[in-house]
Amino acid sequence: MTPLSKRFTAYCSAVLLVVASLTAATAAAATATAAPAATSTKELCGPGSVLRFNRSAFPAKPNIDNQWLRLRPGMQYTTTGKVISPDGTTTRTVVSTVTGLTKVIDGVKTIVVWDRDYSDGELVESELAFFAQTEKGTVWLFGEYPEEYEDGKLVGAPSTFISGIDRARAGIAMQAKPHRNTPAYVQAYAPTVDFLDCGDVFAKDQRVCVPTGCYNDVLVIDEFNPLDPPSAGHQRKFYSAGTGLIKVTAVGGEDQEFMDLVKITRLTSAVLDRINTRALELDSRGYTVSKDVYAKTPRAVVRTPSTRPVP
């Protein structure tokens, strides 16, 4: 993850029901889930953007079937493109996998998405991101644990943020029913790591072609950070119903990113099991790498032994 509005979390990827006994910390978080807890922030993204978060709005068993950001365990999305900056152009590939894991964040059981980010073929970031959907269909982002790599070596995860810790707050990854001419919304807020993303519905029913096909129902979200100078520019993300994120473009800014969805894979149960194992290793390492933030969360768990990719 990079601060402000320049990050690209594919499915935020943007991401997943528990069979082991809860630890004491998990039990405490689960208890908190049952109690309504309205949380507000200032109108960080403009008038009408105050966050109103209520734990009771989320089901006990997470399921994300929002048509614009559907996160099904066992689905993997590969997005490629380039980043143009004053220092030159680099190629970028993001492999985003919806794991079969769940993790309790801020009293809500979330689905875990694992993103691997490559620059010129070299791994630069390996991230776990945590999503949950309300009963009414709004998808929320509850935090990210992004490990950073240089020359193949882990150098830390300084941009980690978790809702409920150090004033960080979950935000809206995708509205249940996005419409034009509605207020911008906070996608996530973490002041200790200078993170604020805002989303605004820019266009609907667009036709967009990428390597995976042509789509006629595309929703375009304009993303920005109001605390950034104008030179930072905006990012535009394109979503197709039933598929999710298919394209990313830039509007202004010194660092411009252009990405297209190039591959959609439904993993076999055996491959998903291996993905779960590796994601659990990442989760476990976070307790050492991010002792002040990530170590305060309950451990991620496999949702059930019978987890299989959903068609």
PDB file of C-alpha atoms in Angstrom:
ATOM      1  CA  MET A   1       0.000   0.000   0.000  1.00  0.00           C
ATOM      2  CA  THR A   2       1.125   3.518  -0.672  1.00  0.00           C
ATOM      3  CA  PRO A   3      -0.395   6.417   1.249  1.00  0.00           C
ATOM      4  CA  LEU A   4      -3.112   8.726  -0.041  1.00  0.00           C
ATOM      5  CA  SER A   5      -4.936   8.013  -3.284  1.00  0.00           C
ATOM      6  CA  LYS A   6      -2.138   6.425  -5.305  1.00  0.00           C
ATOM      7  CA  ARG A   7      -2.446   2.889  -3.993  1.00  0.00           C
ATOM      8  CA  PHE A   8      -3.813   0.097  -6.179  1.00  0.00           C
ATOM      9  CA  THR A   9      -5.412  -2.732  -4.268  1.00  0.00           C
ATOM     10  CA  ALA A  10      -6.882  -4.810  -6.988  1.00  0.00           C
ATOM     11  CA  TYR A  11      -9.821  -6.230  -5.161  1.00  0.00           C
ATOM     12  CA  CYS A  12      -9.040  -4.460  -2.522  1.00  0.00           C
ATOM     13  CA  SER A  13      -9.622  -6.274  -3.891  1.00  0.00           C
ATOM     14  CA  ALA A  14     -10.248  -4.757  -3.343  1.00  0.00           C
ATOM     15  CA  VAL A  15     -11.409 -10.023   1.319  1.00  0.00           C
ATOM     16  CA  LEU A  16     -13.268 -14.215   3.895  1.00  0.00           C
ATOM     17  CA  LEU A  17     -16.084 -18.243   8.598  1.00  0.00           C
ATOM     18  CA  VAL A  18     -14.230 -19.875  11.264  1.00  0.00           C
ATOM     19  CA  VAL A  19     -13.628 -23.492  12.338  1.00  0.00           C
ATOM     20  CA  ALA A  20     -11.161 -23.261  15.196  1.00  0.00           C
ATOM     21  CA  SER A  21     -11.957 -22.187  18.714  1.00  0.00           C
ATOM     22  CA  LEU A  22     -11.737 -18.461  19.266  1.00  0.00           C
ATOM     23  CA  THR A  23      -8.855 -17.116  21.286  1.00  0.00           C
ATOM     24  CA  ALA A  24      -9.651 -14.828  24.173  1.00  0.00           C
ATOM     25  CA  ALA A  25      -8.954 -11.816  22.012  1.00  0.00           C
ATOM     26  CA  THR A  26     -11.187 -13.121  19.238  1.00  0.00           C
ATOM     27  CA  ALA A  27     -13.970 -13.863  21.690  1.00  0.00           C
ATOM     28  CA  ALA A  28     -13.803 -10.319  23.003  1.00  0.00           C
ATOM     29  CA  ALA A  29     -13.995  -8.954  19.481  1.00  0.00           C
ATOM     30  CA  ALA A  30     -16.909 -11.244  18.642  1.00  0.00           C
ATOM     31  CA  THR A  31     -18.762  -9.962  21.691  1.00  0.00           C
ATOM     32  CA  ALA A  32     -18.191  -6.422  20.517  1.00  0.00           C
ATOM     33  CA  THR A  33     -19.659  -7.353  17.149  1.00  0.00           C
ATOM     34  CA  ALA A  34     -23.062  -7.874  18.715  1.00  0.00           C
ATOM     35  CA  ALA A  35     -23.197  -4.363  20.138  1.00  0.00           C
ATOM     36  CA  PRO A  36     -24.037  -1.395  17.911  1.00  0.00           C
ATOM     37  CA  ALA A  37     -21.149   1.065  17.794  1.00  0.00           C
ATOM     38  CA  ALA A  38     -21.777   4.158  15.706  1.00  0.00           C
ATOM     39  CA  THR A  39     -18.543   5.891  14.762  1.00  0.00           C
ATOM     40  CA  SER A  40     -18.382   9.246  13.026  1.00  0.00           C
ATOM     41  CA  THR A  41     -15.582  11.267  11.480  1.00  0.00           C
ATOM     42  CA  LYS A  42     -15.507  14.754  10.118  1.00  0.00           C
ATOM     43  CA  GLU A  43     -16.659  15.311   6.562  1.00  0.00           C
ATOM     44  CA  LEU A  44     -13.188  14.474   5.273  1.00  0.00           C
ATOM     45  CA  CYS A  45     -14.288  14.027   1.666  1.00  0.00           C
ATOM     46  CA  GLY A  46     -16.669  16.979   1.546  1.00  0.00           C
ATOM     47  CA  PRO A  47     -20.286  17.658   2.600  1.00  0.00           C
ATOM     48  CA  GLY A  48     -22.253  14.498   3.328  1.00  0.00           C
ATOM     49  CA  SER A  49     -19.183  12.269   3.770  1.00  0.00           C
ATOM     50  CA  VAL A  50     -19.293  11.665   7.523  1.00  0.00           C
ATOM     51  CA  LEU A  51     -18.640   7.988   8.248  1.00  0.00           C
ATOM     52  CA  ARG A  52     -21.371   6.164  10.148  1.00  0.00           C
ATOM     53  CA  PHE A  53     -20.176   2.696  11.087  1.00  0.00           C
ATOM     54  CA  ASN A  54     -22.352   0.233  12.999  1.00  0.00           C
ATOM     55  CA  ARG A  55     -21.086  -3.279  13.770  1.00  0.00           C
ATOM     56  CA  SER A  56     -24.612  -4.657  13.981  1.00  0.00           C
ATOM     57  CA  ALA A  57     -25.097  -3.911  10.260  1.00  0.00           C
ATOM     58  CA  PHE A  58     -22.694  -6.750   9.351  1.00  0.00           C
ATOM     59  CA  PRO A  59     -23.727 -10.437   9.340  1.00  0.00           C
ATOM     60  CA  ALA A  60     -21.958 -12.958  11.576  1.00  0.00           C
ATOM     61  CA  LYS A  61     -20.925 -14.937   8.484  1.00  0.00           C
ATOM     62  CA  PRO A  62     -19.313 -12.641   5.927  1.00  0.00           C
ATOM     63  CA  ASN A  63     -20.475 -12.785   2.335  1.00  0.00           C
ATOM     64  CA  ILE A  64     -19.577 -10.221  -0.307  1.00  0.00           C
ATOM     65  CA  ASP A  65     -21.890 -10.386  -3.310  1.00  0.00           C
ATOM     66  CA  ASN A  66     -22.083  -6.699  -4.229  1.00  0.00           C
ATOM     67  CA  GLN A  67     -22.343  -6.768  -8.033  1.00  0.00           C
ATOM     68  CA  TRP A  68     -19.530  -4.232  -8.449  1.00  0.00           C
ATOM     69  CA  LEU A  69     -17.121  -5.801  -5.945  1.00  0.00           C
ATOM     70  CA  ARG A  70     -17.972  -9.474  -5.593  1.00  0.00           C
ATOM     71  CA  LEU A  71     -15.343 -11.284  -3.498  1.00  0.00           C
ATOM     72  CA  ARG A  72     -15.697 -15.045  -3.802  1.00  0.00           C
ATOM     73  CA  PRO A  73     -13.146 -17.339  -2.121  1.00  0.00           C
ATOM     74  CA  GLY A  74     -10.933 -18.994  -4.713  1.00  0.00           C
ATOM     75  CA  MET A  75     -11.152 -16.249  -7.339  1.00  0.00           C
ATOM     76  CA  GLN A  76      -7.917 -14.672  -8.573  1.00  0.00           C
ATOM     77  CA  TYR A  77      -7.523 -11.567 -10.719  1.00  0.00           C
ATOM     78  CA  THR A  78      -4.371 -10.466 -12.530  1.00  0.00           C
ATOM     79  CA  THR A  79      -4.007  -6.853 -13.576  1.00  0.00           C
ATOM     80  CA  THR A  80      -1.085  -5.429 -15.530  1.00  0.00           C
ATOM     81  CA  GLY A  81       0.005  -2.028 -16.773  1.00  0.00           C
ATOM     82  CA  LYS A  82       2.504   0.714 -16.204  1.00  0.00           C
ATOM     83  CA  VAL A  83       3.359   3.546 -13.851  1.00  0.00           C
ATOM     84  CA  ILE A  84       4.651   6.756 -15.431  1.00  0.00           C
ATOM     85  CA  SER A  85       6.654   9.059 -13.166  1.00  0.00           C
ATOM     86  CA  PRO A  86       9.296  11.778 -13.529  1.00  0.00           C
ATOM     87  CA  ASP A  87      11.909   9.063 -12.949  1.00  0.00           C
ATOM     88  CA  GLY A  88      10.689   6.942 -15.844  1.00  0.00           C
ATOM     89  CA  THR A  89       8.164   4.221 -16.646  1.00  0.00           C
ATOM     90  CA  THR A  90       7.899   0.884 -14.860  1.00  0.00           C
ATOM     91  CA  THR A  91       5.723  -2.138 -15.596  1.00  0.00           C
ATOM     92  CA  ARG A  92       3.352  -3.294 -12.897  1.00  0.00           C
ATOM     93  CA  THR A  93       1.478  -6.507 -12.194  1.00  0.00           C
ATOM     94  CA  VAL A  94      -0.952  -7.081  -9.342  1.00  0.00           C
ATOM     95  CA  VAL A  95      -2.190 -10.588  -8.528  1.00  0.00           C
ATOM     96  CA  SER A  96      -5.210 -10.388  -6.240  1.00  0.00           C
ATOM     97  CA  THR A  97      -6.599 -13.555  -4.637  1.00  0.00           C
ATOM     98  CA  VAL A  98      -9.734 -13.889  -2.543  1.00  0.00           C
ATOM     99  CA  THR A  99      -8.579 -16.318   0.135  1.00  0.00           C
ATOM    100  CA  GLY A 100     -10.607 -18.766   2.188  1.00  0.00           C
ATOM    101  CA  LEU A 101      -9.688 -16.897   5.373  1.00  0.00           C
ATOM    102  CA  THR A 102     -11.571 -14.618   7.738  1.00  0.00           C
ATOM    103  CA  LYS A 103     -10.252 -12.211  10.346  1.00  0.00           C
ATOM    104  CA  VAL A 104     -12.070 -10.201  12.997  1.00  0.00           C
ATOM    105  CA  ILE A 105     -11.285  -6.497  12.649  1.00  0.00           C
ATOM    106  CA  ASP A 106     -12.876  -3.856  14.880  1.00  0.00           C
ATOM    107  CA  GLY A 107     -15.513  -6.351  16.009  1.00  0.00           C
ATOM    108  CA  VAL A 108     -16.498  -7.411  12.473  1.00  0.00           C
ATOM    109  CA  LYS A 109     -15.624 -10.705  10.787  1.00  0.00           C
ATOM    110  CA  THR A 110     -13.995  -9.833   7.471  1.00  0.00           C
ATOM    111  CA  ILE A 111     -12.977 -11.648   4.306  1.00  0.00           C
ATOM    112  CA  VAL A 112      -9.236 -11.643   3.567  1.00  0.00           C
ATOM    113  CA  VAL A 113      -7.803 -10.708   0.169  1.00  0.00           C
ATOM    114  CA  TRP A 114      -4.115 -11.286  -0.610  1.00  0.00           C
ATOM    115  CA  ASP A 115      -2.536  -8.908  -3.138  1.00  0.00           C
ATOM    116  CA  ARG A 116       0.948  -9.351  -4.595  1.00  0.00           C
ATOM    117  CA  ASP A 117       2.361  -6.296  -6.353  1.00  0.00           C
ATOM    118  CA  TYR A 118       5.268  -6.603  -8.809  1.00  0.00           C
ATOM    119  CA  SER A 119       7.290  -3.744 -10.334  1.00  0.00           C
ATOM    120  CA  ASP A 120       9.341  -4.693 -13.399  1.00  0.00           C
ATOM    121  CA  GLY A 121       8.861  -8.329 -12.404  1.00  0.00           C
ATOM    122  CA  GLU A 122      10.096  -7.916  -8.833  1.00  0.00           C
ATOM    123  CA  LEU A 123       7.849  -8.285  -5.777  1.00  0.00           C
ATOM    124  CA  VAL A 124       7.580  -4.916  -4.046  1.00  0.00           C
ATOM    125  CA  GLU A 125       4.530  -5.451  -1.858  1.00  0.00           C
ATOM    126  CA  SER A 126       2.590  -8.361  -0.385  1.00  0.00           C
ATOM    127  CA  GLU A 127      -0.606  -7.242   1.286  1.00  0.00           C
ATOM    128  CA  LEU A 128      -3.538  -8.624   3.234  1.00  0.00           C
ATOM    129  CA  ALA A 129      -6.686  -6.492   2.971  1.00  0.00           C
ATOM    130  CA  PHE A 130      -9.878  -6.973   4.976  1.00  0.00           C
ATOM    131  CA  PHE A 131     -13.409  -6.488   3.659  1.00  0.00           C
ATOM    132  CA  ALA A 132     -16.954  -7.028   4.921  1.00  0.00           C
ATOM    133  CA  GLN A 133     -20.396  -6.295   3.497  1.00  0.00           C
ATOM    134  CA  THR A 134     -23.400  -4.983   5.373  1.00  0.00           C
ATOM    135  CA  GLU A 135     -26.783  -6.686   5.180  1.00  0.00           C
ATOM    136  CA  LYS A 136     -27.839  -3.941   2.755  1.00  0.00           C
ATOM    137  CA  GLY A 137     -24.933  -4.560   0.380  1.00  0.00           C
ATOM    138  CA  THR A 138     -22.337  -1.877   1.105  1.00  0.00           C
ATOM    139  CA  VAL A 139     -18.759  -3.211   1.108  1.00  0.00           C
ATOM    140  CA  TRP A 140     -16.371  -1.775   3.712  1.00  0.00           C
ATOM    141  CA  LEU A 141     -12.579  -1.852   3.879  1.00  0.00           C
ATOM    142  CA  PHE A 142     -11.386  -2.515   7.452  1.00  0.00           C
ATOM    143  CA  GLY A 143      -7.653  -2.256   7.028  1.00  0.00           C
ATOM    144  CA  GLU A 144      -4.520  -3.365   5.237  1.00  0.00           C
ATOM    145  CA  TYR A 145      -1.286  -5.089   6.218  1.00  0.00           C
ATOM    146  CA  PRO A 146       1.131  -4.288   3.351  1.00  0.00           C
ATOM    147  CA  GLU A 147       4.613  -5.786   3.604  1.00  0.00           C
ATOM    148  CA  GLU A 148       7.192  -3.878   1.566  1.00  0.00           C
ATOM    149  CA  TYR A 149      10.121  -5.545  -0.222  1.00  0.00           C
ATOM    150  CA  GLU A 150      13.397  -4.244  -1.642  1.00  0.00           C
ATOM    151  CA  ASP A 151      15.701  -6.481  -3.673  1.00  0.00           C
ATOM    152  CA  GLY A 152      13.642  -9.479  -2.600  1.00  0.00           C
ATOM    153  CA  LYS A 153      13.964  -8.739   1.119  1.00  0.00           C
ATOM    154  CA  LEU A 154      11.238  -7.717   3.550  1.00  0.00           C
ATOM    155  CA  VAL A 155      11.902  -4.206   4.874  1.00  0.00           C
ATOM    156  CA  GLY A 156       8.769  -3.753   6.991  1.00  0.00           C
ATOM    157  CA  ALA A 157       5.122  -2.754   6.853  1.00  0.00           C
ATOM    158  CA  PRO A 158       5.078   0.894   7.968  1.00  0.00           C
ATOM    159  CA  SER A 159       1.791   1.733   6.208  1.00  0.00           C
ATOM    160  CA  THR A 160      -0.271  -0.853   8.102  1.00  0.00           C
ATOM    161  CA  PHE A 161      -3.624   0.421   9.302  1.00  0.00           C
ATOM    162  CA  ILE A 162      -6.414  -1.402  11.116  1.00  0.00           C
ATOM    163  CA  SER A 163      -9.838   0.041  11.856  1.00  0.00           C
ATOM    164  CA  GLY A 164     -10.214   0.761  15.553  1.00  0.00           C
ATOM    165  CA  ILE A 165      -6.464   1.129  16.214  1.00  0.00           C
ATOM    166  CA  ASP A 166      -4.622   4.476  16.314  1.00  0.00           C
ATOM    167  CA  ARG A 167      -7.757   6.360  15.218  1.00  0.00           C
ATOM    168  CA  ALA A 168      -7.977   4.453  11.931  1.00  0.00           C
ATOM    169  CA  ARG A 169     -11.507   3.959  10.627  1.00  0.00           C
ATOM    170  CA  ALA A 170     -13.042   1.535   8.179  1.00  0.00           C
ATOM    171  CA  GLY A 171     -14.424   3.130   5.034  1.00  0.00           C
ATOM    172  CA  ILE A 172     -16.679   2.295   2.108  1.00  0.00           C
ATOM    173  CA  ALA A 173     -14.968   0.260  -0.608  1.00  0.00           C
ATOM    174  CA  MET A 174     -18.128   0.068  -2.715  1.00  0.00           C
ATOM    175  CA  GLN A 175     -21.613   1.462  -2.201  1.00  0.00           C
ATOM    176  CA  ALA A 176     -24.587  -0.894  -2.400  1.00  0.00           C
ATOM    177  CA  LYS A 177     -26.214   1.248  -5.088  1.00  0.00           C
ATOM    178  CA  PRO A 178     -23.779   3.760  -6.585  1.00  0.00           C
ATOM    179  CA  HIS A 179     -25.415   6.780  -8.226  1.00  0.00           C
ATOM    180  CA  ARG A 180     -24.208   9.941  -9.937  1.00  0.00           C
ATOM    181  CA  ASN A 181     -24.594  13.290  -8.191  1.00  0.00           C
ATOM    182  CA  THR A 182     -24.316  11.844  -4.687  1.00  0.00           C
ATOM    183  CA  PRO A 183     -21.773  12.988  -2.056  1.00  0.00           C
ATOM    184  CA  ALA A 184     -18.235  11.646  -2.143  1.00  0.00           C
ATOM    185  CA  TYR A 185     -17.529   9.010   0.505  1.00  0.00           C
ATOM    186  CA  VAL A 186     -14.593   8.049   2.708  1.00  0.00           C
ATOM    187  CA  GLN A 187     -12.968   4.810   1.532  1.00  0.00           C
ATOM    188  CA  ALA A 188     -10.629   4.564   4.528  1.00  0.00           C
ATOM    189  CA  TYR A 189      -9.012   6.903   7.041  1.00  0.00           C
ATOM    190  CA  ALA A 190      -5.800   6.349   9.006  1.00  0.00           C
ATOM    191  CA  PRO A 191      -4.269   9.632  10.197  1.00  0.00           C
ATOM    192  CA  THR A 192      -1.150   8.095  11.777  1.00  0.00           C
ATOM    193  CA  VAL A 193       0.014   6.856   8.355  1.00  0.00           C
ATOM    194  CA  ASP A 194      -1.346   9.875   6.425  1.00  0.00           C
ATOM    195  CA  PHE A 195      -3.937   7.756   4.659  1.00  0.00           C
ATOM    196  CA  LEU A 196      -7.200   9.128   3.313  1.00  0.00           C
ATOM    197  CA  ASP A 197      -9.012   7.908   0.216  1.00  0.00           C
ATOM    198  CA  CYS A 198     -12.231   9.430  -1.087  1.00  0.00           C
ATOM    199  CA  GLY A 199     -14.522   8.002  -3.761  1.00  0.00           C
ATOM    200  CA  ASP A 200     -16.999   9.739  -6.027  1.00  0.00           C
ATOM    201  CA  VAL A 201     -19.272   8.187  -8.666  1.00  0.00           C
ATOM    202  CA  PHE A 202     -18.002   9.741 -11.898  1.00  0.00           C
ATOM    203  CA  ALA A 203     -19.907   7.838 -14.622  1.00  0.00           C
ATOM    204  CA  LYS A 204     -22.139   4.813 -15.262  1.00  0.00           C
ATOM    205  CA  ASP A 205     -23.069   2.590 -18.204  1.00  0.00           C
ATOM    206  CA  GLN A 206     -19.750   3.103 -19.976  1.00  0.00           C
ATOM    207  CA  ARG A 207     -18.298   0.750 -22.594  1.00  0.00           C
ATOM    208  CA  VAL A 208     -14.739  -0.335 -21.837  1.00  0.00           C
ATOM    209  CA  CYS A 209     -12.557  -2.969 -23.498  1.00  0.00           C
ATOM    210  CA  VAL A 210      -9.645  -4.717 -21.757  1.00  0.00           C
ATOM    211  CA  PRO A 211      -7.856  -8.032 -22.486  1.00  0.00           C
ATOM    212  CA  THR A 212     -10.556 -10.027 -20.653  1.00  0.00           C
ATOM    213  CA  GLY A 213     -13.298  -8.632 -22.897  1.00  0.00           C
ATOM    214  CA  CYS A 214     -15.518  -5.653 -23.624  1.00  0.00           C
ATOM    215  CA  TYR A 215     -17.986  -4.476 -20.996  1.00  0.00           C
ATOM    216  CA  ASN A 216     -21.036  -2.246 -21.594  1.00  0.00           C
ATOM    217  CA  ASP A 217     -22.145  -1.638 -17.999  1.00  0.00           C
ATOM    218  CA  VAL A 218     -19.059  -0.016 -16.522  1.00  0.00           C
ATOM    219  CA  LEU A 219     -19.175   2.089 -13.353  1.00  0.00           C
ATOM    220  CA  VAL A 220     -16.395   4.674 -12.964  1.00  0.00           C
ATOM    221  CA  ILE A 221     -15.252   5.813  -9.512  1.00  0.00           C
ATOM    222  CA  ASP A 222     -13.045   8.889  -9.174  1.00  0.00           C
ATOM    223  CA  GLU A 223     -10.614   8.534  -6.248  1.00  0.00           C
ATOM    224  CA  PHE A 224      -8.739  11.391  -4.613  1.00  0.00           C
ATOM    225  CA  ASN A 225      -7.249  12.689  -1.382  1.00  0.00           C
ATOM    226  CA  PRO A 226      -8.509  16.185  -0.507  1.00  0.00           C
ATOM    227  CA  LEU A 227      -5.416  16.748   1.635  1.00  0.00           C
ATOM    228  CA  ASP A 228      -3.135  16.317  -1.386  1.00  0.00           C
ATOM    229  CA  PRO A 229      -1.965  19.274  -3.480  1.00  0.00           C
ATOM    230  CA  PRO A 230      -3.567  19.598  -6.949  1.00  0.00           C
ATOM    231  CA  SER A 231      -0.392  18.166  -8.473  1.00  0.00           C
ATOM    232  CA  ALA A 232      -1.242  14.773  -6.969  1.00  0.00           C
ATOM    233  CA  GLY A 233      -4.050  14.220  -9.460  1.00  0.00           C
ATOM    234  CA  HIS A 234      -6.877  11.706  -9.257  1.00  0.00           C
ATOM    235  CA  GLN A 235      -7.256   8.008  -9.991  1.00  0.00           C
ATOM    236  CA  ARG A 236     -10.184   6.525 -11.932  1.00  0.00           C
ATOM    237  CA  LYS A 237     -11.281   2.938 -11.318  1.00  0.00           C
ATOM    238  CA  PHE A 238     -13.619   1.094 -13.697  1.00  0.00           C
ATOM    239  CA  TYR A 239     -15.925  -1.679 -12.461  1.00  0.00           C
ATOM    240  CA  SER A 240     -18.143  -4.075 -14.398  1.00  0.00           C
ATOM    241  CA  ALA A 241     -21.146  -5.770 -12.771  1.00  0.00           C
ATOM    242  CA  GLY A 242     -20.358  -9.354 -11.833  1.00  0.00           C
ATOM    243  CA  THR A 243     -16.656  -8.986 -12.642  1.00  0.00           C
ATOM    244  CA  GLY A 244     -15.417  -6.131 -10.494  1.00  0.00           C
ATOM    245  CA  LEU A 245     -12.421  -3.942 -11.178  1.00  0.00           C
ATOM    246  CA  ILE A 246     -11.359  -4.079 -14.830  1.00  0.00           C
ATOM    247  CA  LYS A 247      -9.331  -0.913 -15.413  1.00  0.00           C
ATOM    248  CA  VAL A 248      -7.424   1.893 -13.662  1.00  0.00           C
ATOM    249  CA  THR A 249      -6.393   5.219 -15.193  1.00  0.00           C
ATOM    250  CA  ALA A 250      -4.928   8.478 -13.925  1.00  0.00           C
ATOM    251  CA  VAL A 251      -6.058  12.076 -14.271  1.00  0.00           C
ATOM    252  CA  GLY A 252      -3.189  14.490 -13.680  1.00  0.00           C
ATOM    253  CA  GLY A 253      -0.505  13.942 -11.099  1.00  0.00           C
ATOM    254  CA  GLU A 254       3.220  13.324 -11.334  1.00  0.00           C
ATOM    255  CA  ASP A 255       2.888   9.557 -10.840  1.00  0.00           C
ATOM    256  CA  GLN A 256       0.290   8.106 -13.206  1.00  0.00           C
ATOM    257  CA  GLU A 257      -0.882   4.521 -13.165  1.00  0.00           C
ATOM    258  CA  PHE A 258      -2.633   2.664 -15.991  1.00  0.00           C
ATOM    259  CA  MET A 259      -3.769  -0.926 -15.396  1.00  0.00           C
ATOM    260  CA  ASP A 260      -6.018  -3.447 -17.186  1.00  0.00           C
ATOM    261  CA  LEU A 261      -7.527  -6.724 -16.063  1.00  0.00           C
ATOM    262  CA  VAL A 262      -5.790  -9.433 -18.105  1.00  0.00           C
ATOM    263  CA  LYS A 263      -6.737 -12.697 -16.409  1.00  0.00           C
ATOM    264  CA  ILE A 264      -9.502 -14.191 -14.255  1.00  0.00           C
ATOM    265  CA  THR A 265      -8.786 -17.551 -12.618  1.00  0.00           C
ATOM    266  CA  ARG A 266     -10.999 -19.845 -10.567  1.00  0.00           C
ATOM    267  CA  LEU A 267      -8.563 -21.727  -8.343  1.00  0.00           C
ATOM    268  CA  THR A 268      -8.895 -25.432  -7.629  1.00  0.00           C
ATOM    269  CA  SER A 269      -9.471 -26.460  -4.032  1.00  0.00           C
ATOM    270  CA  ALA A 270      -5.881 -27.717  -3.798  1.00  0.00           C
ATOM    271  CA  VAL A 271      -4.443 -24.400  -5.000  1.00  0.00           C
ATOM    272  CA  LEU A 272      -6.750 -22.469  -2.678  1.00  0.00           C
ATOM    273  CA  ASP A 273      -5.514 -24.563   0.243  1.00  0.00           C
ATOM    274  CA  ARG A 274      -1.952 -23.573  -0.610  1.00  0.00           C
ATOM    275  CA  ILE A 275      -2.967 -19.928  -0.929  1.00  0.00           C
ATOM    276  CA  ASN A 276      -4.618 -20.110   2.497  1.00  0.00           C
ATOM    277  CA  THR A 277      -1.441 -21.552   4.008  1.00  0.00           C
ATOM    278  CA  ARG A 278       0.731 -18.804   2.562  1.00  0.00           C
ATOM    279  CA  ALA A 279      -1.716 -16.073   3.584  1.00  0.00           C
ATOM    280  CA  LEU A 280      -1.759 -17.470   7.129  1.00  0.00           C
ATOM    281  CA  GLU A 281       2.039 -17.281   7.154  1.00  0.00           C
ATOM    282  CA  LEU A 282       1.781 -13.622   6.163  1.00  0.00           C
ATOM    283  CA  ASP A 283      -0.790 -13.017   8.879  1.00  0.00           C
ATOM    284  CA  SER A 284       1.422 -14.702  11.479  1.00  0.00           C
ATOM    285  CA  ARG A 285       4.491 -12.700  10.437  1.00  0.00           C
ATOM    286  CA  GLY A 286       2.524  -9.500  10.923  1.00  0.00           C
ATOM    287  CA  TYR A 287       2.561 -10.035  14.676  1.00  0.00           C
ATOM    288  CA  THR A 288       6.333  -9.598  14.606  1.00  0.00           C
ATOM    289  CA  VAL A 289       6.659  -7.023  11.826  1.00  0.00           C
ATOM    290  CA  SER A 290       3.869  -4.713  13.054  1.00  0.00           C
ATOM    291  CA  LYS A 291       3.896  -5.119  16.822  1.00  0.00           C
ATOM    292  CA  ASP A 292       2.188  -1.800  17.562  1.00  0.00           C
ATOM    293  CA  VAL A 293      -0.746  -2.274  15.179  1.00  0.00           C
ATOM    294  CA  TYR A 294      -1.255  -5.658  13.532  1.00  0.00           C
ATOM    295  CA  ALA A 295      -0.250  -7.619  16.623  1.00  0.00           C
ATOM    296  CA  LYS A 296      -3.322  -6.207  18.378  1.00  0.00           C
ATOM    297  CA  THR A 297      -5.698  -8.103  16.071  1.00  0.00           C
ATOM    298  CA  PRO A 298      -7.068 -11.662  16.431  1.00  0.00           C
ATOM    299  CA  ARG A 299      -5.441 -14.259  14.172  1.00  0.00           C
ATOM    300  CA  ALA A 300      -6.864 -14.988  10.738  1.00  0.00           C
ATOM    301  CA  VAL A 301      -8.475 -18.413  10.381  1.00  0.00           C
ATOM    302  CA  VAL A 302      -9.658 -20.728   7.601  1.00  0.00           C
ATOM    303  CA  ARG A 303     -13.406 -20.255   7.261  1.00  0.00           C
ATOM    304  CA  THR A 304     -14.267 -23.999   7.078  1.00  0.00           C
ATOM    305  CA  PRO A 305     -12.486 -27.204   5.994  1.00  0.00           C
ATOM    306  CA  SER A 306     -15.023 -27.525   3.168  1.00  0.00           C
ATOM    307  CA  THR A 307     -14.260 -24.135   1.605  1.00  0.00           C
ATOM    308  CA  ARG A 308     -14.311 -24.406  -2.168  1.00  0.00           C
ATOM    309  CA  PRO A 309     -14.253 -21.798  -4.942  1.00  0.00           C
ATOM    310  CA  VAL A 310     -17.722 -20.469  -5.689  1.00  0.00           C
ATOM    311  CA  PRO A 311     -18.737 -20.646  -9.382  1.00  0.00           C
TER     312      PRO A 311
END
